[in-house]
PDB file of N, CA and C in Angstrom:
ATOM      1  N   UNK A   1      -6.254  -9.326 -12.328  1.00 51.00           N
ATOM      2  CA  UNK A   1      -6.852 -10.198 -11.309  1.00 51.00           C
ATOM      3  C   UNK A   1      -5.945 -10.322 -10.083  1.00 51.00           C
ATOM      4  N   UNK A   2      -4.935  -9.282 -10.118  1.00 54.00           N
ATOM      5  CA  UNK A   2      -4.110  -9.490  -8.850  1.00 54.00           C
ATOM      6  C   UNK A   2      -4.690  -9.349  -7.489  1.00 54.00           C
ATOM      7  N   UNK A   3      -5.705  -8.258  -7.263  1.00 56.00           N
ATOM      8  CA  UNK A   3      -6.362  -8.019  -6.214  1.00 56.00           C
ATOM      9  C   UNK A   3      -7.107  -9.028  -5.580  1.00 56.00           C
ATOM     10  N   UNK A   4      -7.550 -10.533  -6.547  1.00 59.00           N
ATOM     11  CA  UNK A   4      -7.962 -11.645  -5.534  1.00 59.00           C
ATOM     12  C   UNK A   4      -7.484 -11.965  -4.673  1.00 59.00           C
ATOM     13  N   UNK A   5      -5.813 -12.038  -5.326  1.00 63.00           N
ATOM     14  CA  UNK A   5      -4.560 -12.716  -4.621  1.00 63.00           C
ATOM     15  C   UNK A   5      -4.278 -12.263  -3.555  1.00 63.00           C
ATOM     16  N   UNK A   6      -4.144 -10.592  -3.274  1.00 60.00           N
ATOM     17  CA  UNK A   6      -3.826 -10.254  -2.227  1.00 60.00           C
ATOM     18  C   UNK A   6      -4.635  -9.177  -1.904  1.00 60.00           C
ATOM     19  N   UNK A   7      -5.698  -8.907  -0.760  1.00 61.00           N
ATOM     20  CA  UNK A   7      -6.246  -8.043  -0.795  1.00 61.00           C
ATOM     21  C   UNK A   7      -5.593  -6.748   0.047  1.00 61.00           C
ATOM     22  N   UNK A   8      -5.472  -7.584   1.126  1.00 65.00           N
ATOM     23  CA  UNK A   8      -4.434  -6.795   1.946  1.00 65.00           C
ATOM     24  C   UNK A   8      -3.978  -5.291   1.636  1.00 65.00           C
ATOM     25  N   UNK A   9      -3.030  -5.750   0.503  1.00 65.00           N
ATOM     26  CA  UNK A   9      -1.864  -4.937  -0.449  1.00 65.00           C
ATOM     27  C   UNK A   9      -3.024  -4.276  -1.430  1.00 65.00           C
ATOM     28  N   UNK A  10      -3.802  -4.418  -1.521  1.00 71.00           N
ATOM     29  CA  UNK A  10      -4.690  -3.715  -2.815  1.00 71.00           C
ATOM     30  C   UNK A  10      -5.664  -2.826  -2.103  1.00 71.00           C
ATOM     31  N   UNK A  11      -6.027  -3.010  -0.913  1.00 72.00           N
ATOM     32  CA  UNK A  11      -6.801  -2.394  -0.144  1.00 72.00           C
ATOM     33  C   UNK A  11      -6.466  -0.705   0.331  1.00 72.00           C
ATOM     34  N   UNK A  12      -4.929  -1.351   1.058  1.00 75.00           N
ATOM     35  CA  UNK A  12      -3.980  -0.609   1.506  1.00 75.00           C
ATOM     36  C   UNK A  12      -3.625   0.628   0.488  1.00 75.00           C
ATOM     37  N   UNK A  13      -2.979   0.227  -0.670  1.00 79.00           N
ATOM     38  CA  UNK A  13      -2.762   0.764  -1.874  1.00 79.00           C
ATOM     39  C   UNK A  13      -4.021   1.988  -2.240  1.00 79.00           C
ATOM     40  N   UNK A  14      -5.073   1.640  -2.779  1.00 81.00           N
ATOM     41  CA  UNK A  14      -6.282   2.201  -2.906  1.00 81.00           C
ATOM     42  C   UNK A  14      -7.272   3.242  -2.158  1.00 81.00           C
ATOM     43  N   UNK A  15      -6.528   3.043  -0.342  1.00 83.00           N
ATOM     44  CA  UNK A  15      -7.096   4.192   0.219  1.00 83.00           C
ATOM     45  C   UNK A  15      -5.809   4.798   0.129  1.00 83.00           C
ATOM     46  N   UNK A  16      -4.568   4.741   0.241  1.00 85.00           N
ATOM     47  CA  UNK A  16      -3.532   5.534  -0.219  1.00 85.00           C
ATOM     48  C   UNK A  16      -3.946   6.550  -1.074  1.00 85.00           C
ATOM     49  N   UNK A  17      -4.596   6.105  -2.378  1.00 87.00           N
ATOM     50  CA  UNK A  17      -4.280   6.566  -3.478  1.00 87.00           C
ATOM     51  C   UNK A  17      -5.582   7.679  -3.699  1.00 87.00           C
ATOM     52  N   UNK A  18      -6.555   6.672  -2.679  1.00 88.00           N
ATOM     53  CA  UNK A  18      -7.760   7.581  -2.177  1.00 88.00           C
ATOM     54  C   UNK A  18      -7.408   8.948  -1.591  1.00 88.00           C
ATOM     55  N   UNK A  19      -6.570   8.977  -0.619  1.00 89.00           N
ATOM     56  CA  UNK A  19      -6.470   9.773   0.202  1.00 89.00           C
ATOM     57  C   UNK A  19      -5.509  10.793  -0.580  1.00 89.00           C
ATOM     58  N   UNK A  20      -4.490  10.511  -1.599  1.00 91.00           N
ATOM     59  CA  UNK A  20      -3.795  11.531  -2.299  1.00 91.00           C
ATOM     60  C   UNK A  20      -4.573  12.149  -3.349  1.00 91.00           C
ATOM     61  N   UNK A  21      -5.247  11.384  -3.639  1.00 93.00           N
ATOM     62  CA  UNK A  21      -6.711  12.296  -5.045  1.00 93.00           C
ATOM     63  C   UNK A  21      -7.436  13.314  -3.891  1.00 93.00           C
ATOM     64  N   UNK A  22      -7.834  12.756  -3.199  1.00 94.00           N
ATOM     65  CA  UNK A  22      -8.918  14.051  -2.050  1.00 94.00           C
ATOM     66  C   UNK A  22      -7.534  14.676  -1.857  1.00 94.00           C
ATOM     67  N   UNK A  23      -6.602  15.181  -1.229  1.00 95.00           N
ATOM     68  CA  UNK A  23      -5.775  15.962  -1.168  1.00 95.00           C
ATOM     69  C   UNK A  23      -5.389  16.984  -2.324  1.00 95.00           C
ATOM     70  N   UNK A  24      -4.974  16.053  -3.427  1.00 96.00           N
ATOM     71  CA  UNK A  24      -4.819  16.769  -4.550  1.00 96.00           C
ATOM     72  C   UNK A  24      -5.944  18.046  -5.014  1.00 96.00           C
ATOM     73  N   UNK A  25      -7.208  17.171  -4.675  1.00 96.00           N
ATOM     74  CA  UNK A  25      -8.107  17.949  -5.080  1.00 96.00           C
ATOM     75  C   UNK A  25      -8.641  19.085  -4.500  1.00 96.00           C
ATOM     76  N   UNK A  26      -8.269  19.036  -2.846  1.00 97.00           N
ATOM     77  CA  UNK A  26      -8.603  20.252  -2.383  1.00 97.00           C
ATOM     78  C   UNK A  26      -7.527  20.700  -1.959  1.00 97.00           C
ATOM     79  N   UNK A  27      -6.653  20.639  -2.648  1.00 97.00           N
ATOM     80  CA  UNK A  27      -5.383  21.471  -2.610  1.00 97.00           C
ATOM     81  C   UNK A  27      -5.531  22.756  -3.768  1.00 97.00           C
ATOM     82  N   UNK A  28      -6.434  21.591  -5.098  1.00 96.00           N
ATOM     83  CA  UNK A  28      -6.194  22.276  -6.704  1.00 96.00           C
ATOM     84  C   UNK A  28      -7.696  23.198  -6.214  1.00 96.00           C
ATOM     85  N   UNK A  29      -8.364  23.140  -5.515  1.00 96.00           N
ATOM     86  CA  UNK A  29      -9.684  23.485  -5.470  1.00 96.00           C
ATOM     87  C   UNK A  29      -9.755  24.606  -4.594  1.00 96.00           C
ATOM     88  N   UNK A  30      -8.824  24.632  -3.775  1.00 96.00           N
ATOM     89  CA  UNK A  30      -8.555  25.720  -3.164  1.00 96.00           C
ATOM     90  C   UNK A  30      -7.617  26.960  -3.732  1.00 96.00           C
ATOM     91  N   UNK A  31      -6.517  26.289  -4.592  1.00 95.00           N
ATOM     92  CA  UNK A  31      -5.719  27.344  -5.040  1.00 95.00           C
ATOM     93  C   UNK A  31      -6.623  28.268  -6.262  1.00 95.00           C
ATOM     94  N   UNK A  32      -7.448  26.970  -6.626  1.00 95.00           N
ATOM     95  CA  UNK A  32      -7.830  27.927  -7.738  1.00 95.00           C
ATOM     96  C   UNK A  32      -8.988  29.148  -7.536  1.00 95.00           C
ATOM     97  N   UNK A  33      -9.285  28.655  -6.002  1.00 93.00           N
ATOM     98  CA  UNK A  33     -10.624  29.788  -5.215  1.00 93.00           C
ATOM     99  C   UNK A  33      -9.965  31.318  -4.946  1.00 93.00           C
ATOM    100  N   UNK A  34      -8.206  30.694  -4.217  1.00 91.00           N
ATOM    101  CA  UNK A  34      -7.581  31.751  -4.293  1.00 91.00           C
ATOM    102  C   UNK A  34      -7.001  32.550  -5.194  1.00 91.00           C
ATOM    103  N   UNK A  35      -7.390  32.127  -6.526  1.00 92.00           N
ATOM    104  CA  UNK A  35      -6.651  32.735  -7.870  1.00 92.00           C
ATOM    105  C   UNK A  35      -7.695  33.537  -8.453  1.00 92.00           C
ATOM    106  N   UNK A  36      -8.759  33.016  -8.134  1.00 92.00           N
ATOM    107  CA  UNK A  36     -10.215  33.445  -8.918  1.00 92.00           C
ATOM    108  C   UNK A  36     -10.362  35.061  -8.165  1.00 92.00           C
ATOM    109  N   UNK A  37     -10.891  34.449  -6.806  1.00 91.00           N
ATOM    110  CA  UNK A  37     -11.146  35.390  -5.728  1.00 91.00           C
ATOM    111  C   UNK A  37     -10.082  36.353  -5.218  1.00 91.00           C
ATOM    112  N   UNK A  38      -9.138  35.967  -5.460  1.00 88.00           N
ATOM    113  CA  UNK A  38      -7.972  37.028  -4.334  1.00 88.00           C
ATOM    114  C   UNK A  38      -8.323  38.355  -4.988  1.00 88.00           C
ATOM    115  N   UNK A  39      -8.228  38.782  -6.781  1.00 88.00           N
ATOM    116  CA  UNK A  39      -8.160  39.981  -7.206  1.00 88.00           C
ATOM    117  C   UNK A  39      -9.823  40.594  -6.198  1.00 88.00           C
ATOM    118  N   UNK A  40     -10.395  39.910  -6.746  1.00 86.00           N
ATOM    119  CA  UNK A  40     -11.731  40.641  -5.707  1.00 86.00           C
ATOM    120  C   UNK A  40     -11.642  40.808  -4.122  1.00 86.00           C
ATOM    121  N   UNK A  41     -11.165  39.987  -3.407  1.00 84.00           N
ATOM    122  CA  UNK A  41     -11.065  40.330  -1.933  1.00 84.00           C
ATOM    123  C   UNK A  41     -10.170  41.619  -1.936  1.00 84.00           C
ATOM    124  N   UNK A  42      -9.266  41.524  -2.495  1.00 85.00           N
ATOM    125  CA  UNK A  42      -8.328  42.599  -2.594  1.00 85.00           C
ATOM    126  C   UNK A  42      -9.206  43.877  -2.354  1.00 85.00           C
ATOM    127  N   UNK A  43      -9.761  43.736  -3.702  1.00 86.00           N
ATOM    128  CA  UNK A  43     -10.426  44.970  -4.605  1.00 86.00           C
ATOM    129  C   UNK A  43     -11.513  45.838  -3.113  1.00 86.00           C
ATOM    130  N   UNK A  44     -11.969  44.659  -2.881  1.00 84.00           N
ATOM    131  CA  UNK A  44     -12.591  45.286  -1.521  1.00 84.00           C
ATOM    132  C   UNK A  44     -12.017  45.650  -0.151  1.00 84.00           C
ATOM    133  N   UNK A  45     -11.132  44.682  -0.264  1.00 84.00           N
ATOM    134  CA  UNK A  45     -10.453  45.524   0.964  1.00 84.00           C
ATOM    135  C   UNK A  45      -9.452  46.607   0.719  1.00 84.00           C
ATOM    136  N   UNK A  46      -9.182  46.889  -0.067  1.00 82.00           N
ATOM    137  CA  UNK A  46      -8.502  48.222  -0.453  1.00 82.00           C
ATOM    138  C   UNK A  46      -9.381  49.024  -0.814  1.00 82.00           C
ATOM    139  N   UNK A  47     -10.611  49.515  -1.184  1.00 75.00           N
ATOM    140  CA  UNK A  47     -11.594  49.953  -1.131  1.00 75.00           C
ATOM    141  C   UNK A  47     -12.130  50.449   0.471  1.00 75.00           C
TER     142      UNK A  47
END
């Protein structure tokens, strides 16, 4: 129930934490496009 007390600080906190999950995720979402895909882009452009 801390977040009644201070919203301020809980608000603040939460898009923080917002904003490092969306990062994380299209950080992990991208590397893994480039892990999937690279052997195939390759494949074609060396082709």
């Amino acid at each position: 129930m801390a977040r009644s007390e201070n919203p301020a600080m809980t608000t603040r906190q939460r898009d923080r934490r917002r904003a490092i999950r969306w990062t994380s995720a299209i950080v992990g979402l991208t590397f893994l496009t480039i892990v999937l895909l690279g052997p195939a882009i390759g494949g074609l452009i060396t082709q």
